[in-house]
Short mmCIF file of C-alpha atoms in Angstrom, two decimals:
data_model
loop_
_atom_site.label_atom_id
_atom_site.label_comp_id
_atom_site.label_asym_id
_atom_site.label_seq_id
_atom_site.Cartn_x
_atom_site.Cartn_y
_atom_site.Cartn_z
CA MET A 1 46.11 13.23 22.17
CA SER A 2 42.70 14.52 21.58
CA PRO A 3 42.32 18.14 20.46
CA THR A 4 41.47 20.51 23.27
CA SER A 5 39.15 23.37 22.76
CA ILE A 6 40.09 27.00 23.71
CA LEU A 7 36.43 27.87 23.96
CA LYS A 8 34.47 28.00 27.18
CA LYS A 9 33.13 24.63 28.19
CA PRO A 10 29.44 24.58 27.95
CA SER A 11 27.76 23.16 30.94
CA ALA A 12 25.55 20.83 28.98
CA PRO A 13 26.22 19.20 25.63
CA ASN A 14 25.04 21.57 22.97
CA LEU A 15 22.44 19.31 21.47
CA PRO A 16 19.26 20.70 20.05
CA SER A 17 16.59 20.33 22.61
CA THR A 18 14.16 17.55 21.97
CA ASP A 19 11.38 18.61 24.33
CA LYS A 20 9.82 21.22 22.06
CA ALA A 21 6.11 21.51 22.44
CA VAL A 22 4.55 19.14 19.96
CA ASN A 23 2.08 20.78 17.64
CA PRO A 24 -0.79 18.26 17.58
CA ARG A 25 -1.72 19.15 13.99
CA HIS A 26 1.79 18.38 12.77
CA LEU A 27 1.85 15.21 14.71
CA GLU A 28 -1.48 14.24 13.21
CA VAL A 29 -0.27 14.90 9.71
CA ALA A 30 2.93 13.02 10.27
CA LEU A 31 1.11 10.04 11.71
CA HIS A 32 -1.35 10.02 8.89
CA HIS A 33 1.38 9.80 6.27
CA ALA A 34 3.38 7.31 8.30
CA ASN A 35 0.37 5.08 8.53
CA ILE A 36 -0.16 5.19 4.75
CA ILE A 37 3.44 4.09 4.17
CA GLU A 38 3.10 1.40 6.87
CA ASN A 39 0.02 0.17 5.27
CA GLN A 40 1.74 0.03 1.84
CA LYS A 41 4.64 -1.85 3.27
CA ASN A 42 2.35 -4.40 4.87
CA VAL A 43 0.31 -4.94 1.66
CA GLU A 44 3.57 -5.35 -0.37
CA LYS A 45 4.76 -7.90 2.14
CA GLU A 46 1.63 -9.84 1.90
CA ILE A 47 1.66 -9.83 -1.86
CA LEU A 48 5.20 -11.13 -1.77
CA LYS A 49 4.21 -13.80 0.68
CA ALA A 50 1.35 -14.81 -1.52
CA ILE A 51 3.62 -15.03 -4.56
CA LEU A 52 6.05 -17.16 -2.68
CA ASP A 53 3.22 -19.45 -1.74
CA LEU A 54 1.62 -19.51 -5.15
CA MET A 55 4.90 -20.04 -6.96
CA ASP A 56 4.92 -23.86 -6.31
CA PHE A 57 1.16 -24.28 -6.44
CA PRO A 58 -0.84 -26.54 -6.52
CA THR A 59 0.64 -28.93 -4.02
CA ASP A 60 -0.99 -31.97 -5.56
CA PRO A 61 0.70 -32.84 -8.81
CA LYS A 62 -2.49 -34.49 -10.11
CA ALA A 63 -4.69 -31.40 -9.69
CA ASP A 64 -6.85 -30.51 -12.63
CA PRO A 65 -6.88 -26.83 -13.52
CA ALA A 66 -10.29 -27.15 -14.98
CA ARG A 67 -11.72 -28.59 -11.79
CA PRO A 68 -9.71 -27.20 -8.88
CA SER A 69 -10.45 -28.41 -5.44
CA PRO A 70 -12.29 -25.96 -3.25
CA ALA A 71 -9.35 -25.61 -0.85
CA ASP A 72 -6.93 -24.89 -3.72
CA ALA A 73 -9.37 -22.37 -5.25
CA ALA A 74 -9.71 -20.56 -1.93
CA ALA A 75 -6.01 -20.43 -1.34
CA PHE A 76 -5.60 -19.03 -4.86
CA CYS A 77 -8.46 -16.54 -4.81
CA ASN A 78 -8.18 -14.99 -1.33
CA PRO A 79 -4.76 -13.39 -1.60
CA LEU A 80 -5.58 -12.29 -5.23
CA ASN A 81 -7.90 -9.63 -3.75
CA LEU A 82 -4.78 -7.63 -2.84
CA PHE A 83 -3.15 -8.01 -6.23
CA GLN A 84 -2.85 -5.47 -8.96
CA PRO A 85 -2.61 -6.79 -12.49
CA SER A 86 1.17 -6.03 -12.49
CA ASP A 87 1.56 -8.21 -9.39
CA TYR A 88 -0.27 -10.98 -11.13
CA ASP A 89 2.12 -10.63 -14.11
CA SER A 90 4.97 -10.97 -11.63
CA LEU A 91 3.41 -14.20 -10.31
CA ILE A 92 3.28 -15.60 -13.81
CA GLU A 93 6.81 -14.58 -14.45
CA GLU A 94 8.04 -16.20 -11.28
CA ARG A 95 6.13 -19.40 -12.07
CA ASN A 96 7.58 -19.45 -15.52
CA LEU A 97 11.14 -19.15 -14.04
CA ALA A 98 10.41 -22.16 -11.94
CA GLU A 99 9.28 -23.93 -15.10
CA HIS A 100 5.57 -24.11 -14.07
CA CYS A 101 2.57 -23.22 -16.23
CA GLY A 102 1.60 -19.59 -15.63
CA TYR A 103 -1.83 -20.42 -14.24
CA ALA A 104 -1.41 -20.93 -10.48
CA LEU A 105 -3.91 -23.77 -10.29
CA CYS A 106 -2.16 -25.85 -13.01
CA PRO A 107 0.53 -28.35 -11.91
CA ARG A 108 1.84 -29.05 -15.37
CA PRO A 109 5.20 -27.67 -16.64
CA ARG A 110 5.04 -24.84 -19.17
CA LYS A 111 5.14 -25.65 -22.85
CA LYS A 112 8.53 -25.63 -24.59
CA ALA A 113 9.02 -24.04 -27.95
CA ARG A 114 10.15 -26.33 -30.74
CA ASN A 115 13.51 -24.80 -31.07
CA ASN A 116 15.61 -22.04 -29.62
CA ALA A 117 14.74 -19.36 -32.25
CA ARG A 118 13.84 -16.12 -30.72
CA ARG A 119 10.65 -15.63 -32.80
CA HIS A 120 8.30 -18.30 -34.05
CA LEU A 121 5.65 -18.52 -36.76
CA ILE A 122 2.23 -19.48 -35.41
CA THR A 123 -0.89 -20.15 -37.33
CA THR A 124 -3.83 -18.59 -35.64
CA GLU A 125 -7.43 -17.76 -36.67
CA ASN A 126 -6.11 -14.44 -38.07
CA GLY A 127 -3.56 -16.07 -40.26
CA VAL A 128 0.13 -16.63 -39.61
CA GLN A 129 1.69 -14.57 -36.81
CA VAL A 130 5.25 -13.92 -35.56
CA VAL A 131 5.35 -14.48 -31.89
CA GLU A 132 8.28 -14.06 -29.41
CA LYS A 133 9.55 -17.27 -28.01
CA LYS A 134 9.05 -15.93 -24.44
CA ALA A 135 5.29 -15.43 -25.04
CA LEU A 136 4.96 -18.95 -26.41
CA GLU A 137 6.40 -20.56 -23.32
CA VAL A 138 4.19 -19.03 -20.69
CA TRP A 139 1.41 -21.52 -20.48
CA CYS A 140 0.95 -25.25 -20.73
CA SER A 141 -2.07 -24.89 -23.01
CA ASP A 142 -4.42 -22.32 -24.48
CA ASP A 143 -7.06 -23.29 -21.94
CA CYS A 144 -4.78 -22.37 -19.05
CA ALA A 145 -3.99 -19.04 -20.75
CA ARG A 146 -7.67 -18.34 -21.04
CA ARG A 147 -8.31 -19.27 -17.42
CA ALA A 148 -5.43 -17.13 -16.14
CA MET A 149 -6.45 -14.12 -18.16
CA TYR A 150 -10.09 -14.63 -16.91
CA VAL A 151 -8.68 -14.02 -13.46
CA LYS A 152 -6.40 -11.12 -14.42
CA VAL A 153 -9.23 -8.96 -15.88
CA GLN A 154 -11.01 -9.10 -12.57
CA LEU A 155 -8.12 -7.60 -10.60
CA ASN A 156 -8.30 -4.13 -9.37
CA GLU A 157 -5.96 -1.61 -10.98
CA GLU A 158 -5.76 0.49 -7.86
CA PRO A 159 -3.08 -0.49 -5.36
CA ALA A 160 -4.70 -2.25 -2.32
CA TRP A 161 -3.46 0.35 0.19
CA LEU A 162 -5.29 3.14 -1.57
CA ARG A 163 -8.58 1.17 -1.93
CA ARG A 164 -11.36 2.26 0.31
CA GLY A 165 -13.69 -0.17 1.87
CA GLY A 166 -11.13 -2.87 2.39
CA VAL A 167 -11.33 -6.01 0.37
CA GLY A 168 -12.83 -5.73 -3.03
CA GLN A 169 -15.12 -8.05 -4.88
CA LYS A 170 -14.72 -11.80 -5.03
CA ILE A 171 -12.51 -13.27 -7.75
CA GLU A 172 -14.28 -15.77 -9.90
CA LEU A 173 -12.55 -18.66 -11.49
CA MET A 174 -13.26 -20.11 -14.90
CA ALA A 175 -13.86 -23.64 -13.68
CA GLU A 176 -16.28 -26.39 -14.46
CA ASN A 177 -17.17 -27.08 -10.87
CA GLN A 178 -17.99 -23.50 -10.05
CA GLY A 179 -20.98 -24.60 -7.86
CA GLU A 180 -18.85 -26.53 -5.39
CA HIS A 181 -16.74 -23.43 -4.64
CA GLN A 182 -19.55 -21.15 -3.77
CA ILE A 183 -20.48 -23.28 -0.86
CA ALA A 184 -16.99 -23.97 0.31
CA LEU A 185 -15.57 -20.57 0.02
CA PRO A 186 -15.74 -18.74 3.30
CA LEU A 187 -16.04 -15.31 1.61
CA ARG A 188 -19.38 -16.04 0.18
CA LEU A 189 -21.53 -14.51 2.82
CA LYS A 190 -24.63 -14.43 0.92
CA GLY A 191 -24.32 -18.11 -0.03
CA THR A 192 -23.92 -19.24 3.50
CA ASN A 193 -26.78 -17.15 4.76
CA ALA A 194 -29.18 -18.39 2.16
CA PRO A 195 -30.20 -21.72 3.72
CA ALA A 196 -30.66 -20.22 7.11
CA THR A 197 -33.09 -17.58 5.99
CA GLU A 198 -35.48 -20.13 4.65
CA GLN A 199 -36.39 -21.31 8.05
CA MET A 200 -37.05 -17.81 9.32
CA SER A 201 -40.27 -16.11 8.90
CA GLU A 202 -40.77 -13.67 6.01
CA GLU A 203 -40.34 -10.63 8.23
CA ASP A 204 -37.10 -11.91 9.89
CA ALA A 205 -35.68 -12.58 6.47
CA ALA A 206 -36.50 -9.09 5.39
CA TRP A 207 -34.73 -7.70 8.45
CA ALA A 208 -31.74 -9.87 7.87
CA MET A 209 -31.58 -8.65 4.29
CA ARG A 210 -31.75 -5.15 5.54
CA ASP A 211 -28.86 -5.69 7.96
CA GLU A 212 -26.80 -7.21 5.25
CA ALA A 213 -27.51 -4.32 2.89
CA LEU A 214 -26.61 -1.80 5.58
CA ALA A 215 -23.37 -3.64 6.28
CA GLU A 216 -22.52 -3.55 2.64
CA LEU A 217 -23.26 0.10 2.42
CA ALA A 218 -21.14 0.78 5.50
CA GLN A 219 -18.26 -1.06 3.82
CA GLU A 220 -18.68 1.05 0.75
CA ARG A 221 -18.40 4.17 2.81
CA GLY A 222 -15.09 2.85 4.11
CA GLU A 223 -16.15 2.01 7.64
CA LYS A 224 -14.64 -0.88 9.55
CA PRO A 225 -16.78 -3.23 11.62
CA GLY A 226 -17.01 -2.10 15.15
CA GLN A 227 -16.28 1.53 14.27
CA LEU A 228 -18.87 4.18 14.95
CA SER A 229 -21.11 4.35 11.95
CA LYS A 230 -21.22 7.59 10.04
CA ALA A 231 -24.73 7.05 8.96
CA ASN A 232 -27.88 6.96 11.10
CA ASP A 233 -28.39 3.22 10.60
CA VAL A 234 -31.96 3.20 11.99
CA LEU A 235 -34.44 2.92 9.30
CA ILE A 236 -37.25 5.40 9.61
CA ALA A 237 -39.73 3.62 11.71
CA ALA A 238 -42.93 5.08 10.36
CA GLU A 239 -45.94 5.10 12.62
CA ILE A 240 -49.08 4.43 10.57
CA LYS A 241 -52.13 6.20 12.05
CA GLU A 242 -55.41 5.05 10.60
CA ASN A 243 -58.32 7.48 10.54
CA THR A 244 -60.81 5.17 12.10
CA ASP A 245 -63.58 7.41 13.61
CA SER A 246 -64.89 8.81 10.34
CA LYS A 247 -68.59 9.73 10.26
CA THR A 248 -70.93 9.58 7.37
CA PRO A 249 -70.57 12.77 5.52
CA ILE A 250 -73.48 15.28 5.84
CA ALA A 251 -74.57 17.56 3.14
CA PRO A 252 -73.78 21.25 3.82
CA SER A 253 -76.80 23.09 5.10
CA ALA A 254 -77.88 26.82 4.46
CA GLU A 255 -78.16 27.49 8.27
CA GLY A 256 -75.61 29.83 9.78
CA MET A 257 -74.47 30.86 6.31
CA GLY A 258 -76.51 34.02 6.04
CA HIS A 259 -73.69 35.93 4.39
CA SER A 260 -72.79 33.25 1.96
CA HIS A 261 -73.78 35.53 -0.85
CA PHE A 262 -71.01 37.99 0.15
CA ALA A 263 -68.38 35.34 0.07
CA ILE A 264 -65.65 35.63 -2.40
CA GLU A 265 -64.34 32.12 -2.97
CA GLY A 266 -65.63 31.15 0.51
CA HIS A 267 -64.26 34.24 2.27
CA VAL A 268 -66.53 36.74 3.72
CA PRO A 269 -64.91 40.22 3.80
CA LYS A 270 -65.44 41.75 7.19
CA ALA A 271 -65.35 45.48 6.28
CA ASP A 272 -68.32 45.17 3.98
CA LEU A 273 -70.14 43.01 6.45
CA LYS A 274 -70.25 45.79 9.10
CA LYS A 275 -71.83 48.41 6.81
CA GLU A 276 -74.47 45.98 5.87
CA HIS A 277 -75.20 45.26 9.54
CA ASP A 278 -75.88 48.98 10.17
CA SER A 279 -78.31 49.37 7.38
CA SER A 280 -80.18 46.16 7.97
CA GLU A 281 -83.65 46.25 9.70
CA GLU A 282 -83.01 43.27 11.97
CA GLU A 283 -79.98 45.08 13.49
CA TYR A 284 -82.17 48.01 14.35
CA GLU A 285 -84.57 45.99 16.19
CA ALA A 286 -81.75 44.23 18.14
CA GLU A 287 -80.34 47.59 19.11
CA ASP A 288 -83.75 48.73 20.40
CA GLY A 289 -83.89 45.61 22.51
CA ASP A 290 -80.46 46.41 23.93
CA GLU A 291 -81.62 49.85 24.95
CA ASP A 292 -84.57 48.35 26.84
CA GLN A 293 -82.29 46.05 28.71
CA GLU A 294 -79.83 48.79 29.61
CA GLY A 295 -82.60 51.09 30.87
CA GLU A 296 -81.67 54.46 32.57
CA ASP A 297 -77.96 53.81 32.45
CA ALA A 298 -77.86 54.63 28.87
CA ASP A 299 -77.96 58.38 29.51
CA ASP A 300 -75.77 59.28 26.60
CA ASP A 301 -78.32 58.09 24.06
CA TRP A 302 -80.75 60.74 25.04
CA ASP A 303 -82.01 63.09 22.27
CA ILE A 304 -81.52 66.78 22.42
CA ALA A 305 -85.25 67.14 21.87
CA GLU A 306 -85.94 65.21 24.99
CA MET A 307 -83.53 67.31 26.94
CA VAL A 308 -85.28 70.48 25.76
CA GLU A 309 -88.61 69.08 26.80
CA ASP A 310 -87.33 68.22 30.27
CA GLU A 311 -85.96 71.69 30.73
CA LEU A 312 -89.28 73.21 29.64
CA ASP A 313 -91.13 71.05 32.14
CA ALA A 314 -88.89 72.19 34.92
CA VAL A 315 -89.35 75.85 34.06
CA LEU A 316 -93.21 75.41 33.98
CA GLN A 317 -93.16 73.77 37.44
CA ASP A 318 -91.02 76.51 38.96
CA THR A 319 -93.38 79.09 37.70
CA MET R 1 32.87 -14.40 -29.70
CA ASP R 2 33.64 -16.90 -27.02
CA ASN R 3 36.84 -15.12 -26.28
CA ALA R 4 34.94 -11.98 -25.88
CA ASN R 5 32.64 -13.62 -23.37
CA LEU R 6 35.59 -15.07 -21.58
CA SER R 7 37.32 -11.69 -21.29
CA ARG R 8 34.15 -10.15 -20.06
CA MET R 9 33.85 -12.64 -17.33
CA TRP R 10 37.55 -12.17 -16.51
CA ARG R 11 36.96 -8.42 -15.90
CA VAL R 12 33.85 -9.13 -13.78
CA PHE R 13 35.79 -11.71 -11.75
CA LYS R 14 38.67 -9.24 -11.20
CA THR R 15 36.39 -6.52 -10.04
CA THR R 16 34.71 -8.87 -7.54
CA LYS R 17 38.11 -9.75 -6.12
CA GLU R 18 39.08 -6.08 -5.88
CA MET R 19 35.70 -5.36 -4.25
CA CYS R 20 36.25 -7.98 -1.57
CA ALA R 21 39.74 -6.68 -0.97
CA ASP R 22 38.49 -3.05 -0.68
CA ARG R 23 35.86 -4.11 1.81
CA GLY R 24 38.61 -5.66 3.92
CA TYR R 25 38.42 -9.39 3.15
CA SER R 26 41.74 -11.05 2.85
CA VAL R 27 42.38 -11.78 -0.83
CA PRO R 28 45.77 -13.16 -1.95
CA GLU R 29 47.80 -10.94 -4.18
CA HIS R 30 48.05 -13.34 -7.10
CA GLU R 31 44.30 -13.70 -7.17
CA LEU R 32 43.91 -9.98 -7.42
CA ASN R 33 46.21 -9.73 -10.40
CA ILE R 34 45.05 -12.72 -12.26
CA THR R 35 46.00 -12.53 -15.92
CA PHE R 36 43.66 -13.40 -18.78
CA ASP R 37 45.57 -16.49 -19.71
CA GLU R 38 45.53 -17.78 -16.23
CA PHE R 39 41.83 -17.08 -15.98
CA LYS R 40 41.21 -18.84 -19.28
CA GLN R 41 43.13 -21.87 -18.16
CA GLU R 42 41.36 -22.22 -14.80
CA TYR R 43 37.80 -21.28 -15.62
CA GLY R 44 37.44 -21.74 -19.38
CA ARG R 45 35.63 -24.73 -20.68
CA ASP R 46 36.80 -26.87 -23.60
CA ASP R 47 34.31 -25.21 -25.92
CA GLY R 48 35.85 -21.91 -25.16
CA ASP R 49 33.10 -20.60 -23.02
CA VAL R 50 33.37 -19.76 -19.36
CA ASP R 51 32.39 -22.15 -16.62
CA ARG R 52 30.52 -19.95 -14.04
CA THR R 53 30.13 -22.68 -11.46
CA LYS R 54 33.89 -22.90 -11.00
CA MET R 55 34.19 -19.17 -10.46
CA ASN R 56 32.31 -19.18 -7.11
CA TYR R 57 34.54 -18.49 -4.20
CA SER R 58 34.48 -17.51 -0.51
CA CYS R 59 36.43 -14.89 1.46
CA GLN R 60 37.54 -14.58 5.04
CA PRO R 61 37.48 -11.16 6.63
CA SER R 62 40.91 -9.85 7.63
CA GLU R 63 41.89 -8.93 11.18
CA SER R 64 41.46 -5.20 10.65
CA MET R 65 38.08 -5.76 9.05
CA LEU R 66 36.95 -7.84 12.03
CA LEU R 67 37.99 -4.98 14.26
CA LYS R 68 36.22 -2.39 12.24
CA TYR R 69 32.95 -4.26 12.20
CA SER R 70 32.85 -4.94 15.90
CA ASP R 71 31.35 -2.55 18.46
CA PRO R 72 33.76 -1.09 20.98
CA PRO R 73 34.10 -3.36 24.02
CA THR R 74 32.04 -2.43 27.05
CA GLU R 75 32.01 -3.67 30.65
CA LYS R 76 29.01 -5.81 30.02
CA ASN R 77 30.41 -7.10 26.72
CA PRO R 78 34.17 -7.12 26.81
CA ASN R 79 34.41 -9.29 23.62
CA PRO R 80 31.82 -8.04 21.21
CA GLU R 81 30.86 -10.27 18.27
CA PRO R 82 32.06 -8.82 14.90
CA GLN R 83 29.18 -7.95 12.59
CA ILE R 84 30.91 -9.69 9.70
CA GLY R 85 31.97 -13.09 8.58
CA THR R 86 32.78 -15.31 5.70
CA ILE R 87 31.31 -14.14 2.41
CA TRP R 88 30.21 -16.41 -0.48
CA VAL R 89 30.48 -14.96 -4.03
CA GLU R 90 28.34 -16.89 -6.61
CA PHE R 91 28.17 -16.38 -10.31
CA ASN R 92 24.73 -17.39 -11.60
CA GLY R 93 24.53 -18.50 -15.06
CA ASP R 94 20.70 -18.27 -15.54
CA ASP R 95 19.61 -15.60 -17.88
CA ASN R 96 16.65 -14.82 -15.67
CA ALA R 97 17.05 -15.14 -11.97
CA GLY R 98 13.91 -15.01 -9.97
CA LEU R 99 12.51 -15.53 -6.59
CA LYS R 100 13.25 -19.24 -6.84
CA HIS R 101 16.94 -18.83 -7.50
CA LEU R 102 17.26 -16.25 -4.76
CA ARG R 103 15.59 -18.47 -2.23
CA ASP R 104 17.79 -21.44 -3.14
CA TYR R 105 20.89 -19.16 -2.84
CA MET R 106 19.76 -17.99 0.64
CA HIS R 107 19.07 -21.65 1.63
CA PHE R 108 22.59 -22.58 0.50
CA LEU R 109 24.20 -19.66 2.47
CA ASN R 110 22.41 -20.72 5.62
CA GLN R 111 23.45 -24.33 5.05
CA GLY R 112 27.09 -23.41 4.61
CA ASN R 113 27.08 -21.03 7.58
CA PHE R 114 28.09 -18.02 5.49
CA TYR R 115 27.59 -14.67 7.00
CA SER R 116 26.72 -12.82 3.85
CA GLY R 117 26.56 -13.49 0.18
CA ILE R 118 26.99 -11.79 -3.28
CA MET R 119 25.14 -13.06 -6.28
CA ILE R 120 26.13 -12.03 -9.75
CA THR R 121 23.67 -12.52 -12.50
CA PRO R 122 23.96 -11.89 -16.30
CA LYS R 123 20.75 -9.87 -16.32
CA GLN R 124 18.70 -7.87 -13.91
CA MET R 125 16.62 -10.01 -11.50
CA THR R 126 12.81 -9.93 -11.59
CA GLY R 127 11.06 -7.19 -9.73
CA MET R 128 9.59 -9.56 -7.09
CA ALA R 129 13.07 -11.01 -6.31
CA LEU R 130 14.41 -7.47 -5.77
CA ARG R 131 11.46 -6.70 -3.53
CA PHE R 132 12.09 -9.93 -1.64
CA LEU R 133 15.76 -8.88 -1.14
CA ARG R 134 14.60 -5.54 0.31
CA THR R 135 12.36 -7.17 2.86
CA SER R 136 14.65 -10.23 3.52
CA THR R 137 16.41 -8.43 6.32
CA THR R 138 13.10 -8.44 8.23
CA ILE R 139 12.20 -12.02 7.14
CA ASP R 140 13.90 -14.83 9.02
CA GLU R 141 15.04 -16.28 5.74
CA GLY R 142 18.60 -15.50 4.49
CA PRO R 143 21.90 -15.05 6.15
CA LYS R 144 22.60 -12.54 8.93
CA GLY R 145 24.63 -10.22 6.83
CA GLY R 146 22.21 -10.15 3.93
CA VAL R 147 22.56 -10.85 0.33
CA GLU R 148 23.66 -8.47 -2.35
CA VAL R 149 22.93 -8.76 -5.97
CA PHE R 150 24.96 -7.40 -8.84
CA VAL R 151 24.47 -7.47 -12.57
CA GLU R 152 27.55 -8.57 -14.56
CA GLN R 153 27.52 -5.45 -16.63
CA ASP R 154 27.85 -3.21 -13.57
CA LEU R 155 31.07 -4.98 -12.61
CA LEU R 156 32.85 -4.77 -15.96
CA VAL R 157 34.87 -1.86 -14.69
CA ASN R 158 35.89 -1.02 -11.13
CA ILE R 159 34.12 2.31 -10.61
CA THR R 160 36.38 3.33 -7.70
CA LYS R 161 39.33 3.38 -10.03
CA HIS R 162 37.77 6.20 -12.04
CA GLU R 163 39.44 9.57 -11.58
CA LEU R 164 36.26 11.35 -10.67
CA VAL R 165 35.34 8.90 -7.86
CA PRO R 166 36.89 10.16 -4.58
CA LYS R 167 38.21 7.78 -1.95
CA HIS R 168 35.55 6.37 0.46
CA VAL R 169 36.70 4.99 3.77
CA LEU R 170 34.30 3.26 6.03
CA LEU R 171 34.42 4.37 9.71
CA SER R 172 34.16 1.90 12.57
CA ALA R 173 31.64 2.35 15.28
CA GLU R 174 34.33 3.80 17.53
CA GLU R 175 35.52 6.30 14.90
CA LYS R 176 31.95 7.34 14.27
CA LYS R 177 31.43 8.09 17.93
CA GLN R 178 34.55 10.20 18.05
CA LEU R 179 33.50 12.06 14.96
CA LEU R 180 30.14 12.90 16.34
CA SER R 181 31.51 14.04 19.57
CA ARG R 182 34.31 16.05 17.94
CA TYR R 183 31.84 18.04 15.88
CA ARG R 184 29.12 17.92 18.51
CA LEU R 185 26.59 16.34 16.04
CA ARG R 186 23.96 13.94 16.05
CA GLU R 187 24.24 11.40 13.20
CA THR R 188 21.06 12.84 11.55
CA GLN R 189 22.91 16.11 11.09
CA LEU R 190 25.50 14.52 8.82
CA PRO R 191 25.19 14.66 5.05
CA ARG R 192 23.77 11.39 3.65
CA ILE R 193 24.49 8.73 1.12
CA GLN R 194 22.07 6.30 -0.25
CA GLN R 195 22.46 2.61 0.14
CA SER R 196 21.71 2.34 -3.57
CA ASP R 197 24.62 4.64 -4.43
CA PRO R 198 27.08 2.82 -6.68
CA VAL R 199 30.00 3.30 -4.37
CA ALA R 200 27.84 2.41 -1.25
CA LYS R 201 26.91 -0.79 -3.10
CA TYR R 202 30.49 -1.45 -3.98
CA LEU R 203 31.49 -1.12 -0.29
CA GLY R 204 28.42 -2.97 0.89
CA LEU R 205 27.42 -0.12 3.30
CA ARG R 206 24.71 -0.83 5.79
CA ARG R 207 22.22 1.58 7.16
CA GLY R 208 23.69 3.85 9.84
CA GLN R 209 27.33 3.49 8.85
CA VAL R 210 29.44 6.56 8.19
CA VAL R 211 31.96 6.87 5.25
CA LYS R 212 34.71 9.41 5.12
CA ILE R 213 35.05 10.84 1.63
CA ILE R 214 38.51 12.21 0.83
CA ARG R 215 38.55 14.59 -2.15
CA LYS R 216 41.37 16.53 -3.69
CA SER R 217 41.05 20.20 -3.19
CA GLU R 218 42.85 22.98 -5.04
CA THR R 219 43.00 25.18 -1.97
CA ALA R 220 43.38 22.79 0.91
CA GLY R 221 45.11 19.82 -0.73
CA ARG R 222 42.77 17.30 0.68
CA TYR R 223 39.26 17.78 1.84
CA ALA R 224 37.36 15.23 3.96
CA SER R 225 33.68 15.06 4.30
CA TYR R 226 31.50 12.47 6.06
CA ARG R 227 28.34 10.80 4.89
CA TRP R 228 25.76 8.78 6.77
CA CYS R 229 24.36 5.84 4.96
CA ILE R 230 20.59 5.64 4.80
#
């Protein structure tokens, strides 16, 4: 018999309500972090998949590690962009457990130590050294070790999900037929573009180069193709305006520069100029001329002496 | 020296048998209480070392276990498929087990129609193999019930026999439903236990299952708590 409650029966099950108002900021933060974790999981899955593929690589047992076929090289290099050096070490470890040479482009089995001793004496350039048996059995030859390490030093220490700007730089192989790969590898954008540009005019080539450079810059900023660009990607289109209607220069003349002797570094002070005007003879003459033109209207200018004379005349006439 | 190795493997072997029995697989009594001499006779090689390939065995789930692992029947589905089946326990002799071994093992389990598997290795597997194991439930590869990996050293003693380890009892889906409705809880409101917890690993807990932990209590005699596996 199930236990019965003595409490009042609630009308609805007493579950916490789920329809609380969602704070958009909290949602955003939660989504941001969830996306980072999701991204990390995806990258880890891809690395794992790549290691599973590269574990039994190359497929052709007669492949030459010094001259890998372009297809093999591409299949090796492309997933390596995601790898950290530690992932690469794991790949080598897994290959060794499968009895392959640690270098993924080498089909040969790994070297076996002479006996089962844990440490071995090895003569190197620096004299005799004691080496762990494990370290001895990683590669099939010193050349393969060199080739594998050449790849390892190019790997990015930062985990792929934290890197900005997507895929990093191209991994280079230490191979004798380097030239073949550059044409065959799909990632070499510049290489594939090169022959096309030759047919274009010089200007078109310059524009193409500009577009490519802009795309690279956008990638460095962490933008994805198709996304709205953060930068104003229009180059400043400068309008060049030539000064075409220039005349032959004329030597400066003395005309109209009557006050040049007042000038202080080309500026003629106006306050001083006025005083000089009042005292100059020419101005007097001009003022006289003005009075003639104005005629009888200029009553204000009459002298007191003249006024006295007029009044005297009037008095004389009355008498 | 060889005798020491042999007795080591005997203890590991016994723990795995006990583990299977505790999970609910049907293990005959005499196999559980195998003595050292019997073990030496059956699995020892002429040179005195142990023959690990002979130690592999499979177990059938018991009736009660099948019931516990099947969902309660509904109208739509009156006979639900139990989420458990035959288990294959393999003792791997390789010092370093990697991705390759794990893949081969999963392939073997699929071939033999085993529901789940336990692999016991002398040393810890490589990091990539463990990562592969974590993601293998999402990858199509591998059996339905998943693969568990143990290191021999972890199975030398049966940890559940220790006095400080309380009794853990797995609840069936039906019991879990009753528990949640009794206490008016959602499962997220339960205390939790990690899947990597030693006892959780011993019992092979899966995400979302609930264990009842029964402790001794000075005041109450017995005290039960419930934990939700994550």
